[in-house]
Short mmCIF file of C-alpha atoms in Angstrom, two decimals:
data_model
loop_
_atom_site.label_atom_id
_atom_site.label_comp_id
_atom_site.label_asym_id
_atom_site.label_seq_id
_atom_site.Cartn_x
_atom_site.Cartn_y
_atom_site.Cartn_z
CA MET A 1 127.67 116.71 71.38
CA ARG A 2 127.58 118.54 74.62
CA PRO A 3 123.98 118.13 75.92
CA PHE A 4 121.96 122.12 75.50
CA HIS A 5 118.68 123.48 75.93
CA TYR A 6 116.87 125.02 73.13
CA THR A 7 114.68 127.68 73.16
CA ARG A 8 112.99 129.03 69.70
CA ALA A 9 112.95 133.11 70.28
CA GLY A 10 109.66 134.19 69.36
CA ASP A 11 110.99 137.99 69.08
CA VAL A 12 114.40 139.90 69.22
CA ALA A 13 113.55 140.84 73.15
CA GLU A 14 113.37 137.45 74.20
CA ALA A 15 116.51 136.18 72.34
CA LEU A 16 118.58 139.38 74.07
CA ARG A 17 117.19 138.36 77.16
CA ILE A 18 118.40 135.04 77.16
CA LEU A 19 121.88 135.91 75.98
CA SER A 20 122.11 138.65 78.87
CA GLN A 21 120.95 136.03 81.52
CA ASP A 22 122.59 132.71 80.35
CA GLU A 23 126.29 133.10 79.76
CA GLY A 24 126.47 129.43 78.08
CA ALA A 25 123.80 130.75 75.29
CA ALA A 26 124.63 130.86 71.75
CA LEU A 27 122.40 131.90 69.01
CA ILE A 28 121.66 129.65 65.75
CA ALA A 29 120.24 131.13 62.56
CA GLY A 30 121.27 128.36 59.49
CA GLY A 31 123.53 126.66 61.83
CA THR A 32 125.72 125.34 58.74
CA ASP A 33 128.83 126.47 61.12
CA LEU A 34 127.98 126.26 64.50
CA VAL A 35 126.48 122.77 64.07
CA THR A 36 129.92 121.54 62.83
CA LEU A 37 131.96 123.44 65.58
CA MET A 38 129.61 121.85 68.23
CA ARG A 39 129.72 118.18 67.04
CA ASP A 40 133.83 118.68 66.87
CA GLY A 41 133.77 119.91 70.34
CA ILE A 42 134.99 123.31 69.28
CA SER A 43 132.01 125.03 70.46
CA GLY A 44 129.70 124.12 73.48
CA PRO A 45 126.84 126.21 74.30
CA SER A 46 124.74 124.98 77.08
CA HIS A 47 121.62 126.73 75.47
CA LEU A 48 120.99 127.73 71.78
CA VAL A 49 118.78 130.45 71.24
CA ASP A 50 116.95 129.62 67.52
CA VAL A 51 116.78 132.98 65.70
CA ASN A 52 114.81 131.54 62.90
CA GLY A 53 111.55 132.73 63.84
CA LEU A 54 112.42 136.47 64.51
CA GLY A 55 111.58 137.44 60.56
CA LEU A 56 114.49 140.12 60.20
CA ASP A 57 114.50 138.64 56.73
CA GLU A 58 113.72 141.42 54.40
CA VAL A 59 115.77 143.16 51.68
CA ARG A 60 114.46 147.18 52.24
CA TRP A 61 115.73 149.68 49.75
CA LEU A 62 115.84 152.94 51.73
CA PRO A 63 114.26 156.29 50.93
CA GLY A 64 117.55 158.29 51.07
CA GLY A 65 119.25 155.71 48.94
CA GLY A 66 120.79 152.39 49.77
CA VAL A 67 119.56 149.00 51.11
CA ARG A 68 119.01 146.80 54.26
CA LEU A 69 119.63 143.40 54.48
CA GLY A 70 117.92 141.54 57.57
CA ALA A 71 119.84 139.19 59.40
CA MET A 72 118.14 136.33 58.32
CA CYS A 73 118.14 136.80 54.98
CA ARG A 74 120.03 134.01 53.34
CA ASN A 75 123.19 133.83 51.44
CA ALA A 76 121.15 132.96 48.46
CA ALA A 77 119.29 136.39 48.36
CA ASN A 78 118.76 136.62 44.52
CA ASP A 79 117.17 140.00 44.34
CA SER A 80 117.72 141.56 40.50
CA ARG A 81 117.92 145.05 41.86
CA LEU A 82 120.49 143.96 44.08
CA ARG A 83 122.26 142.45 41.21
CA ARG A 84 122.43 145.70 39.58
CA ALA A 85 123.21 148.37 42.10
CA TYR A 86 125.97 145.83 43.80
CA PRO A 87 127.22 143.76 41.61
CA VAL A 88 129.83 142.54 43.78
CA LEU A 89 127.84 141.93 46.73
CA SER A 90 125.76 139.31 44.39
CA GLU A 91 129.01 137.89 42.95
CA ALA A 92 130.60 137.34 46.33
CA LEU A 93 127.39 135.38 47.50
CA ARG A 94 127.45 133.50 44.47
CA SER A 95 130.92 132.23 45.27
CA GLY A 96 130.38 131.09 48.44
CA ALA A 97 129.95 127.48 49.82
CA SER A 98 127.51 125.78 47.84
CA PRO A 99 123.94 125.87 46.71
CA GLN A 100 122.33 124.21 49.89
CA ILE A 101 124.69 126.10 52.20
CA ARG A 102 123.69 129.20 50.73
CA ASN A 103 119.91 128.46 51.25
CA ARG A 104 120.25 127.71 54.81
CA ALA A 105 123.07 130.32 55.90
CA SER A 106 122.30 133.41 56.86
CA VAL A 107 123.43 137.19 56.69
CA GLY A 108 124.41 137.67 60.12
CA GLY A 109 125.53 134.06 60.50
CA ASN A 110 128.09 134.88 57.99
CA LEU A 111 130.04 137.50 59.33
CA LEU A 112 130.28 135.86 62.39
CA GLN A 113 131.32 132.29 60.89
CA GLN A 114 134.61 131.22 62.61
CA THR A 115 138.03 130.71 60.58
CA ARG A 116 138.92 127.27 58.87
CA CYS A 117 141.93 127.55 60.19
CA THR A 118 142.74 123.39 60.75
CA TYR A 119 144.48 124.13 64.41
CA PHE A 120 141.26 125.91 65.42
CA ARG A 121 139.08 123.21 64.56
CA LEU A 122 140.66 120.18 65.57
CA PRO A 123 140.94 120.62 69.72
CA GLU A 124 143.78 118.17 69.81
CA PHE A 125 146.05 121.54 68.50
CA ALA A 126 146.47 124.63 70.45
CA CYS A 127 144.88 127.65 69.64
CA ASN A 128 144.93 131.08 71.38
CA ARG A 129 141.51 131.72 69.72
CA ARG A 130 139.75 128.81 70.60
CA ASN A 131 141.59 128.51 74.06
CA ALA A 132 143.33 131.99 74.95
CA GLY A 133 146.84 131.59 75.96
CA SER A 134 147.42 127.67 74.79
CA GLY A 135 149.52 128.88 71.73
CA CYS A 136 149.14 128.84 68.26
CA SER A 137 150.13 125.66 66.19
CA ALA A 138 149.95 127.16 62.82
CA LEU A 139 153.21 129.15 63.80
CA GLN A 140 155.24 125.77 63.66
CA GLY A 141 152.34 123.98 61.64
CA ASP A 142 151.28 124.20 58.11
CA SER A 143 150.79 128.14 57.22
CA HIS A 144 149.99 127.68 53.61
CA ALA A 145 146.18 129.03 54.55
CA GLN A 146 146.95 131.53 56.65
CA ALA A 147 147.30 135.59 57.03
CA ILE A 148 149.56 137.77 55.24
CA PHE A 149 148.34 141.16 56.79
CA GLY A 150 147.23 141.68 59.96
CA ALA A 151 148.42 138.70 62.20
CA SER A 152 150.07 138.77 65.62
CA SER A 153 152.41 135.97 67.42
CA GLN A 154 149.14 134.80 68.95
CA CYS A 155 146.84 134.27 65.95
CA VAL A 156 147.45 134.03 61.67
CA ALA A 157 144.06 132.75 61.15
CA VAL A 158 142.13 134.01 58.21
CA HIS A 159 138.53 135.23 58.14
CA PRO A 160 136.67 132.68 55.29
CA SER A 161 133.81 134.79 54.25
CA ASP A 162 133.05 136.45 50.54
CA PHE A 163 130.54 138.14 51.46
CA SER A 164 132.37 140.50 54.35
CA VAL A 165 134.97 141.09 51.44
CA ALA A 166 132.29 142.54 49.24
CA LEU A 167 130.36 144.58 52.33
CA GLN A 168 133.94 146.17 53.23
CA ALA A 169 134.40 147.35 49.55
CA LEU A 170 130.74 148.67 49.76
CA ASP A 171 131.47 150.84 53.09
CA ALA A 172 128.74 149.02 54.80
CA VAL A 173 127.62 148.90 58.21
CA VAL A 174 126.63 146.02 60.73
CA LEU A 175 123.38 146.94 62.43
CA THR A 176 123.09 145.47 66.17
CA GLU A 177 120.58 145.24 68.73
CA GLY A 178 121.31 145.00 72.43
CA THR A 179 119.86 145.19 76.19
CA ARG A 180 122.14 148.53 75.95
CA GLY A 181 120.33 149.49 72.45
CA ARG A 182 121.00 149.67 68.66
CA ARG A 183 124.67 150.11 67.21
CA ARG A 184 125.39 151.15 63.87
CA ILE A 185 129.19 149.50 63.64
CA PRO A 186 131.00 150.07 60.07
CA VAL A 187 132.26 146.79 58.97
CA ASP A 188 135.67 147.50 59.18
CA GLN A 189 135.28 148.20 62.75
CA PHE A 190 133.07 145.35 63.06
CA PHE A 191 136.15 142.45 62.50
CA ARG A 192 139.00 142.62 65.09
CA LEU A 193 142.72 141.93 64.31
CA PRO A 194 143.70 139.52 66.78
CA GLY A 195 146.52 141.37 68.52
CA ASP A 196 146.77 140.08 72.09
CA THR A 197 143.44 138.73 72.16
CA PRO A 198 142.93 136.29 69.03
CA GLN A 199 139.80 135.00 70.89
CA VAL A 200 137.65 138.04 70.83
CA THR A 201 136.84 138.03 66.42
CA THR A 202 134.13 141.04 66.32
CA GLU A 203 133.11 144.23 68.23
CA LEU A 204 130.17 142.01 69.08
CA ARG A 205 128.93 142.26 72.59
CA ARG A 206 127.44 138.94 74.67
CA ASP A 207 124.22 140.75 74.96
CA GLU A 208 124.00 141.74 71.34
CA LEU A 209 122.55 140.71 68.25
CA ILE A 210 123.19 141.40 64.55
CA VAL A 211 119.67 142.45 63.09
CA GLY A 212 121.05 143.54 59.68
CA VAL A 213 123.82 145.14 57.45
CA GLU A 214 123.21 148.37 55.61
CA LEU A 215 124.60 149.59 52.34
CA PRO A 216 125.00 153.23 51.60
CA ASP A 217 124.22 154.31 47.85
CA SER A 218 127.47 154.89 46.60
CA PRO A 219 129.04 156.27 43.07
CA PHE A 220 131.35 153.09 42.97
CA ALA A 221 129.14 150.34 43.94
CA ALA A 222 127.23 149.80 40.34
CA ARG A 223 130.78 149.63 38.85
CA SER A 224 131.97 146.19 41.34
CA HIS A 225 133.28 142.96 40.83
CA TYR A 226 134.27 140.18 42.98
CA VAL A 227 137.25 137.81 41.87
CA LYS A 228 137.85 134.53 44.11
CA PHE A 229 140.75 132.40 43.62
CA ARG A 230 140.91 128.98 45.41
CA GLU A 231 142.15 125.32 45.41
CA ARG A 232 138.94 123.85 42.93
CA ALA A 233 136.44 125.60 40.57
CA SER A 234 133.85 125.59 43.09
CA TYR A 235 132.80 125.13 46.75
CA ALA A 236 135.87 125.87 48.41
CA PHE A 237 137.28 128.82 50.75
CA ALA A 238 139.52 131.95 49.23
CA LEU A 239 142.96 131.59 49.04
CA VAL A 240 142.89 135.06 47.97
CA SER A 241 140.08 136.89 46.53
CA ALA A 242 139.21 140.74 45.88
CA ALA A 243 136.09 143.07 45.86
CA VAL A 244 136.94 145.91 43.80
CA ALA A 245 134.41 149.12 43.01
CA VAL A 246 135.06 152.15 40.86
CA GLU A 247 133.82 155.19 39.55
CA VAL A 248 135.03 156.69 36.55
CA ARG A 249 134.30 159.92 35.31
CA SER A 250 135.85 161.94 31.94
CA GLY A 251 138.19 158.82 32.27
CA THR A 252 139.59 159.52 35.46
CA VAL A 253 138.96 157.18 38.61
CA ARG A 254 136.98 159.51 41.24
CA SER A 255 136.78 157.03 43.95
CA ALA A 256 137.70 153.30 44.36
CA ARG A 257 137.47 150.85 46.94
CA VAL A 258 139.84 147.47 46.90
CA ALA A 259 139.15 144.91 49.45
CA LEU A 260 141.17 141.50 50.04
CA GLY A 261 139.94 137.96 51.27
CA GLY A 262 142.00 135.15 52.56
CA VAL A 263 144.81 137.49 53.68
CA ALA A 264 143.84 138.80 56.98
CA ALA A 265 141.51 137.69 60.36
CA LYS A 266 138.97 140.26 58.54
CA PRO A 267 138.07 141.43 55.24
CA TRP A 268 141.02 143.65 54.54
CA ARG A 269 140.74 147.05 53.17
CA SER A 270 143.59 148.14 50.73
CA GLN A 271 143.97 151.86 50.71
CA ALA A 272 147.21 152.06 49.22
CA ALA A 273 145.48 150.13 45.79
CA GLU A 274 142.53 152.75 46.30
CA GLU A 275 145.09 155.64 46.16
CA ALA A 276 146.99 153.91 43.27
CA LEU A 277 143.64 154.23 41.29
CA VAL A 278 142.29 157.62 42.30
CA GLY A 279 143.07 160.40 40.06
CA ALA A 280 144.53 158.23 37.22
CA ARG A 281 143.22 156.62 34.30
CA LEU A 282 141.99 153.16 34.53
CA ASN A 283 144.23 151.43 32.16
CA GLU A 284 146.87 148.24 32.37
CA GLU A 285 149.38 151.04 34.08
CA THR A 286 147.02 151.89 36.83
CA ILE A 287 145.73 148.63 37.28
CA ALA A 288 148.96 146.94 37.93
CA ALA A 289 150.09 149.84 39.96
CA ALA A 290 146.81 149.14 42.18
CA GLY A 291 148.04 145.69 42.22
CA ASP A 292 151.39 146.02 43.84
CA ALA A 293 150.08 148.54 46.14
CA ALA A 294 147.77 146.12 47.50
CA ALA A 295 150.66 143.50 47.99
CA ARG A 296 152.70 145.90 49.66
CA GLY A 297 153.29 145.56 53.22
CA ALA A 298 152.60 141.78 53.37
CA GLN A 299 154.05 139.95 55.84
CA PRO A 300 153.83 135.95 54.65
CA GLN A 301 154.39 132.96 56.81
CA ARG A 302 156.42 130.21 56.15
CA HIS A 303 154.03 128.57 53.59
CA ASN A 304 152.23 131.15 51.89
CA ALA A 305 154.54 133.57 50.20
CA TYR A 306 152.64 132.51 47.13
CA LYS A 307 149.70 134.78 48.50
CA VAL A 308 151.49 137.84 47.86
CA GLU A 309 151.82 137.49 44.13
CA LEU A 310 148.48 136.02 44.19
CA VAL A 311 147.34 139.20 45.70
CA ARG A 312 148.75 140.97 42.98
CA ARG A 313 146.83 139.10 40.35
CA VAL A 314 143.78 138.60 41.29
CA VAL A 315 143.16 142.36 42.17
CA ARG A 316 144.35 142.86 38.55
CA GLN A 317 142.06 140.60 37.27
CA ALA A 318 139.24 141.76 39.42
CA LEU A 319 139.82 145.82 38.19
CA SER A 320 140.67 144.10 34.78
CA GLU A 321 137.29 142.42 34.24
CA LEU A 322 135.52 145.65 35.31
CA GLY A 323 135.36 146.65 31.79
CA MET B 1 114.63 77.78 74.04
CA ASP B 2 117.13 80.54 74.84
CA GLU B 3 116.80 84.34 73.83
CA THR B 4 119.05 84.35 71.04
CA THR B 5 117.54 81.38 68.86
CA ARG B 6 113.93 83.32 69.32
CA GLU B 7 114.69 86.28 67.49
CA SER B 8 114.57 86.31 63.89
CA PRO B 9 117.81 86.73 62.23
CA PRO B 10 118.86 90.57 61.87
CA SER B 11 118.39 92.18 58.57
CA ARG B 12 121.33 93.62 57.29
CA ARG B 13 120.01 97.10 57.86
CA ALA B 14 119.01 96.26 61.39
CA PHE B 15 122.66 94.81 61.75
CA LEU B 16 124.57 97.39 60.22
CA SER B 17 122.50 100.20 62.06
CA ARG B 18 123.22 98.62 65.61
CA SER B 19 126.92 98.24 64.40
CA LEU B 20 126.92 102.12 63.65
CA THR B 21 125.37 102.91 66.67
CA ALA B 22 128.25 101.18 69.17
CA GLY B 23 130.81 102.91 66.58
CA ALA B 24 129.33 105.89 67.10
CA GLY B 25 129.10 105.11 71.20
CA LEU B 26 132.76 104.78 71.33
CA ALA B 27 133.67 107.76 69.07
CA ALA B 28 131.27 110.02 71.07
CA LEU B 29 133.25 109.18 74.31
CA GLY B 30 136.34 109.49 72.41
CA GLY B 31 135.48 112.80 71.53
CA THR B 32 134.27 113.90 74.74
CA GLY B 33 137.40 112.75 76.39
CA THR B 34 139.42 114.79 73.91
CA ALA B 35 137.39 117.72 74.57
CA THR B 36 137.74 117.62 77.73
CA ALA B 37 141.53 117.47 77.93
CA ALA B 38 142.14 119.74 75.05
CA ALA B 39 139.21 122.36 75.11
CA PRO B 40 138.42 124.09 78.09
CA ALA B 41 136.54 126.11 76.44
CA VAL B 42 133.79 123.52 76.36
CA ALA B 43 134.86 121.78 79.53
CA ALA B 44 134.81 124.97 81.64
CA ALA B 45 131.17 126.10 80.59
CA ALA B 46 128.64 125.62 83.35
CA ALA B 47 127.41 121.77 83.73
CA VAL B 48 123.94 121.18 82.24
CA ASP B 49 121.14 118.94 82.99
CA PRO B 50 120.70 115.34 80.72
CA PRO B 51 119.19 116.23 77.50
CA GLU B 52 115.25 117.22 77.56
CA THR B 53 113.24 115.65 74.44
CA LEU B 54 111.46 117.88 72.72
CA PRO B 55 108.64 117.66 70.62
CA VAL B 56 108.69 118.77 66.83
CA SER B 57 105.68 118.21 64.38
CA LEU B 58 106.51 118.78 60.81
CA THR B 59 105.66 117.56 57.40
CA VAL B 60 107.57 114.83 56.05
CA ASN B 61 106.96 113.71 52.07
CA GLY B 62 103.30 115.12 52.34
CA ARG B 63 102.59 113.26 55.54
CA ARG B 64 102.45 115.13 59.18
CA ARG B 65 104.70 113.53 61.69
CA THR B 66 105.28 114.32 65.28
CA LEU B 67 108.54 113.00 67.36
CA ARG B 68 110.34 113.72 70.35
CA THR B 69 113.76 114.42 69.97
CA ASP B 70 116.81 115.13 71.97
CA PRO B 71 117.83 118.64 70.68
CA ARG B 72 120.80 117.57 69.56
CA THR B 73 119.44 115.08 66.83
CA SER B 74 120.30 116.09 63.33
CA LEU B 75 117.72 116.73 60.90
CA LEU B 76 119.16 113.45 59.01
CA ASP B 77 119.22 111.37 61.87
CA ALA B 78 115.68 112.10 62.42
CA LEU B 79 114.83 111.56 59.12
CA ARG B 80 116.62 108.22 58.83
CA GLU B 81 116.34 106.54 62.48
CA ASP B 82 113.00 108.05 63.82
CA LEU B 83 110.77 108.05 60.64
CA GLY B 84 112.70 105.13 58.59
CA LEU B 85 113.64 107.60 55.29
CA THR B 86 116.86 106.35 54.72
CA GLY B 87 117.07 108.19 51.24
CA PRO B 88 119.15 110.91 52.55
CA LYS B 89 122.48 109.59 53.47
CA LYS B 90 125.05 110.01 55.65
CA GLY B 91 128.17 110.47 53.95
CA CYS B 92 130.44 113.15 55.40
CA ASN B 93 128.09 114.38 58.24
CA GLN B 94 129.69 117.73 58.16
CA GLY B 95 128.56 119.60 55.07
CA ALA B 96 130.82 118.65 52.40
CA CYS B 97 129.24 116.04 50.41
CA GLY B 98 125.84 116.66 49.87
CA ALA B 99 124.37 113.21 50.07
CA CYS B 100 122.05 114.34 52.89
CA THR B 101 120.34 116.71 50.46
CA VAL B 102 116.69 117.45 51.16
CA LEU B 103 113.87 119.93 50.17
CA LEU B 104 113.37 122.35 52.97
CA ASP B 105 109.69 124.39 51.32
CA GLY B 106 110.84 123.17 48.04
CA THR B 107 114.73 124.67 48.44
CA ARG B 108 117.58 122.43 48.84
CA ILE B 109 119.26 122.16 52.25
CA LEU B 110 121.87 119.57 53.99
CA SER B 111 120.05 117.99 56.41
CA CYS B 112 123.38 116.91 58.49
CA ILE B 113 124.14 120.44 59.81
CA THR B 114 121.10 121.39 61.03
CA PHE B 115 118.83 120.05 63.91
CA ALA B 116 115.46 118.44 63.61
CA VAL B 117 114.12 120.60 66.92
CA MET B 118 114.38 123.59 64.54
CA PHE B 119 112.07 122.48 61.83
CA GLU B 120 108.45 122.88 63.71
CA GLY B 121 105.85 123.34 60.88
CA ALA B 122 108.34 122.85 57.92
CA GLU B 123 107.79 120.92 54.89
CA ILE B 124 110.36 118.63 54.41
CA THR B 125 110.80 116.10 51.09
CA THR B 126 113.31 113.82 50.96
CA VAL B 127 114.06 111.56 47.67
CA GLU B 128 111.25 108.97 48.83
CA GLY B 129 108.40 111.78 48.59
CA LEU B 130 109.67 112.67 44.42
CA ALA B 131 107.95 109.87 42.83
CA ASP B 132 104.19 109.65 42.38
CA GLY B 133 103.46 106.31 43.64
CA ASP B 134 105.25 103.96 40.70
CA ARG B 135 105.75 107.13 38.12
CA LEU B 136 109.34 108.45 38.69
CA HIS B 137 110.08 112.02 38.97
CA PRO B 138 111.62 113.41 35.86
CA VAL B 139 114.69 113.87 37.25
CA GLN B 140 114.83 110.45 38.46
CA ARG B 141 113.71 108.97 35.20
CA ALA B 142 116.46 110.97 33.59
CA PHE B 143 119.46 109.75 36.10
CA VAL B 144 118.35 106.00 34.99
CA GLU B 145 118.21 106.99 31.65
CA HIS B 146 121.68 108.57 31.54
CA ASP B 147 123.35 106.40 34.02
CA GLY B 148 124.07 108.96 36.37
CA PHE B 149 125.27 106.97 38.84
CA GLN B 150 127.70 103.84 39.59
CA CYS B 151 127.76 102.97 43.37
CA GLY B 152 124.86 105.09 43.97
CA PHE B 153 125.29 106.31 47.38
CA CYS B 154 125.36 109.95 46.32
CA THR B 155 122.47 109.55 44.22
CA SER B 156 119.46 110.27 46.25
CA GLY B 157 121.14 113.62 47.36
CA GLN B 158 122.36 114.37 43.62
CA ILE B 159 118.88 113.78 42.68
CA THR B 160 117.12 115.98 45.31
CA SER B 161 119.76 118.63 44.64
CA ALA B 162 119.02 118.68 41.03
CA VAL B 163 115.59 119.19 41.85
CA GLY B 164 115.83 122.03 44.03
CA LEU B 165 118.53 123.49 41.13
CA LEU B 166 115.79 122.90 38.27
CA ALA B 167 113.33 124.98 40.95
CA GLU B 168 116.07 127.73 41.74
CA ASN B 169 116.89 127.97 37.98
CA PRO B 170 114.44 125.80 35.04
CA ARG B 171 116.85 126.39 32.16
CA PRO B 172 120.46 126.15 33.52
CA SER B 173 123.08 126.23 30.89
CA THR B 174 125.77 122.91 30.94
CA ALA B 175 128.23 125.50 33.03
CA GLU B 176 125.54 126.36 35.47
CA ILE B 177 124.55 122.65 35.90
CA LYS B 178 128.28 121.86 36.85
CA GLU B 179 128.50 125.23 39.04
CA LEU B 180 125.08 124.35 41.23
CA MET B 181 125.61 120.92 41.41
CA SER B 182 128.87 121.38 43.11
CA GLY B 183 127.76 120.87 46.46
CA ASN B 184 127.28 117.41 45.72
CA LEU B 185 130.38 115.19 45.41
CA CYS B 186 130.31 111.45 43.51
CA ARG B 187 133.39 109.61 44.57
CA CYS B 188 132.72 107.18 41.26
CA ALA B 189 133.23 110.72 39.54
CA ALA B 190 129.83 110.12 37.52
CA TYR B 191 129.52 113.73 36.89
CA PRO B 192 129.28 113.58 33.05
CA ASN B 193 126.31 111.23 33.33
CA ILE B 194 125.06 113.23 35.97
CA VAL B 195 125.35 116.35 33.96
CA ALA B 196 123.68 114.99 30.94
CA ALA B 197 120.81 113.93 33.31
CA VAL B 198 120.07 117.07 34.85
CA GLU B 199 120.49 118.69 30.87
CA SER B 200 117.93 116.19 29.79
CA ALA B 201 115.34 116.69 32.94
CA ALA B 202 115.64 120.55 32.56
CA GLU B 203 115.02 120.16 28.72
CA GLY B 204 112.00 117.84 29.23
CA ARG B 205 110.64 120.08 31.53
CA SER B 206 111.04 123.37 29.06
#
């Protein structure tokens, strides 16, 4: 592992100062992703700034409705009010990684975790995301776990987070602080599709850090659900997952959110599926239509055509289990 | 008498430890070579000075310990190599197997994917710290009674993880035990007995 300097940041300002002055600096929170990337030579910061001492670990309910999760809340966040108000969020968190990892991994780090694409994580292969312009080994190689939406000729990797898929369904906002001030970035804009710059994965600037995420009060959040399909029952990344949230009044769907995981470089919102739901009764026929709509426009790679059918079924299951 | 004969015969652990260190050295050289050739993202960053060692003070199994460590040292390596606590095992060294599980302020974490220098002031418990003198911890006793192991390599991680689980959830169902122990792999597949041991420890406590 490349040697690095280590600083335990005392406050956000100190962390930002180091980030803006030292181009080789990176933040470390839980470290559950970064340490393996460093050990494998995928990431080589020359200066690690430990943000575990910054606080930022509160779950704060907002007076006007909604809740703010500090960036250093752990992925094991187990708050009964959160479970009731935003079931999809708790379910997504609980389905991620293992208890040991959830106890350590942070909310901010979850958003910033790197793709699990095999070729990204093995330096002997070409990868535009790791090394811009070097090529994409996944295009010729094993594409079974890769994207079916929003990919480019430069990169077909998917974002591995479950939590972010729930955030997408809840219209969450990422709160950042930087040397040039604070920003509120809707989660849909926070993540970037690969396009011609797959090495740039989020809107976060070099001199910014995530201080939290905010979940607005919404009419659909309380009736929400997360379904994750994976290669084994537990402790595996999603092949396809769905976060759904539905507001039903007088038997009719008034508003809905459908977000997919494991299919794109970002949590993928399916507005087509939402449109299939809104204005209809939440019955078998509507649910099937929403599943079909969610899969429409998919562009599978050589080895992942199965994901298209899986999207249909996972969305159907998630909506059916909403009750 | 030459130097070799003056030395006492090496213990099995010392011998293994030296061989592993030599192996790790070779692997590290190979790793660096590969990274330089294929990962300019790493190689292109500014060169850094040789690693400084930093002091870190933490409480391990109730004892205050201070060490100086290269910031790259994982918590697992610091426990095993610097403090001689070889209960936590280095299985995969990448957060996949759970053999390195320890308790941080009572909650279970993986010691292999975190740096020791980050644990200033923390309280760490390893499997060595669970028993009360000669009296086994109830979870340890349950693993013995239910034969919750075969080769034993993953056992210290399984037991420490189960202690963490019962702190998080004192009355888990069988399904919950399976799900919440899924971060601990057992290549001998002693899972049915491990689940039985955790169930019995949970019952004993409730």
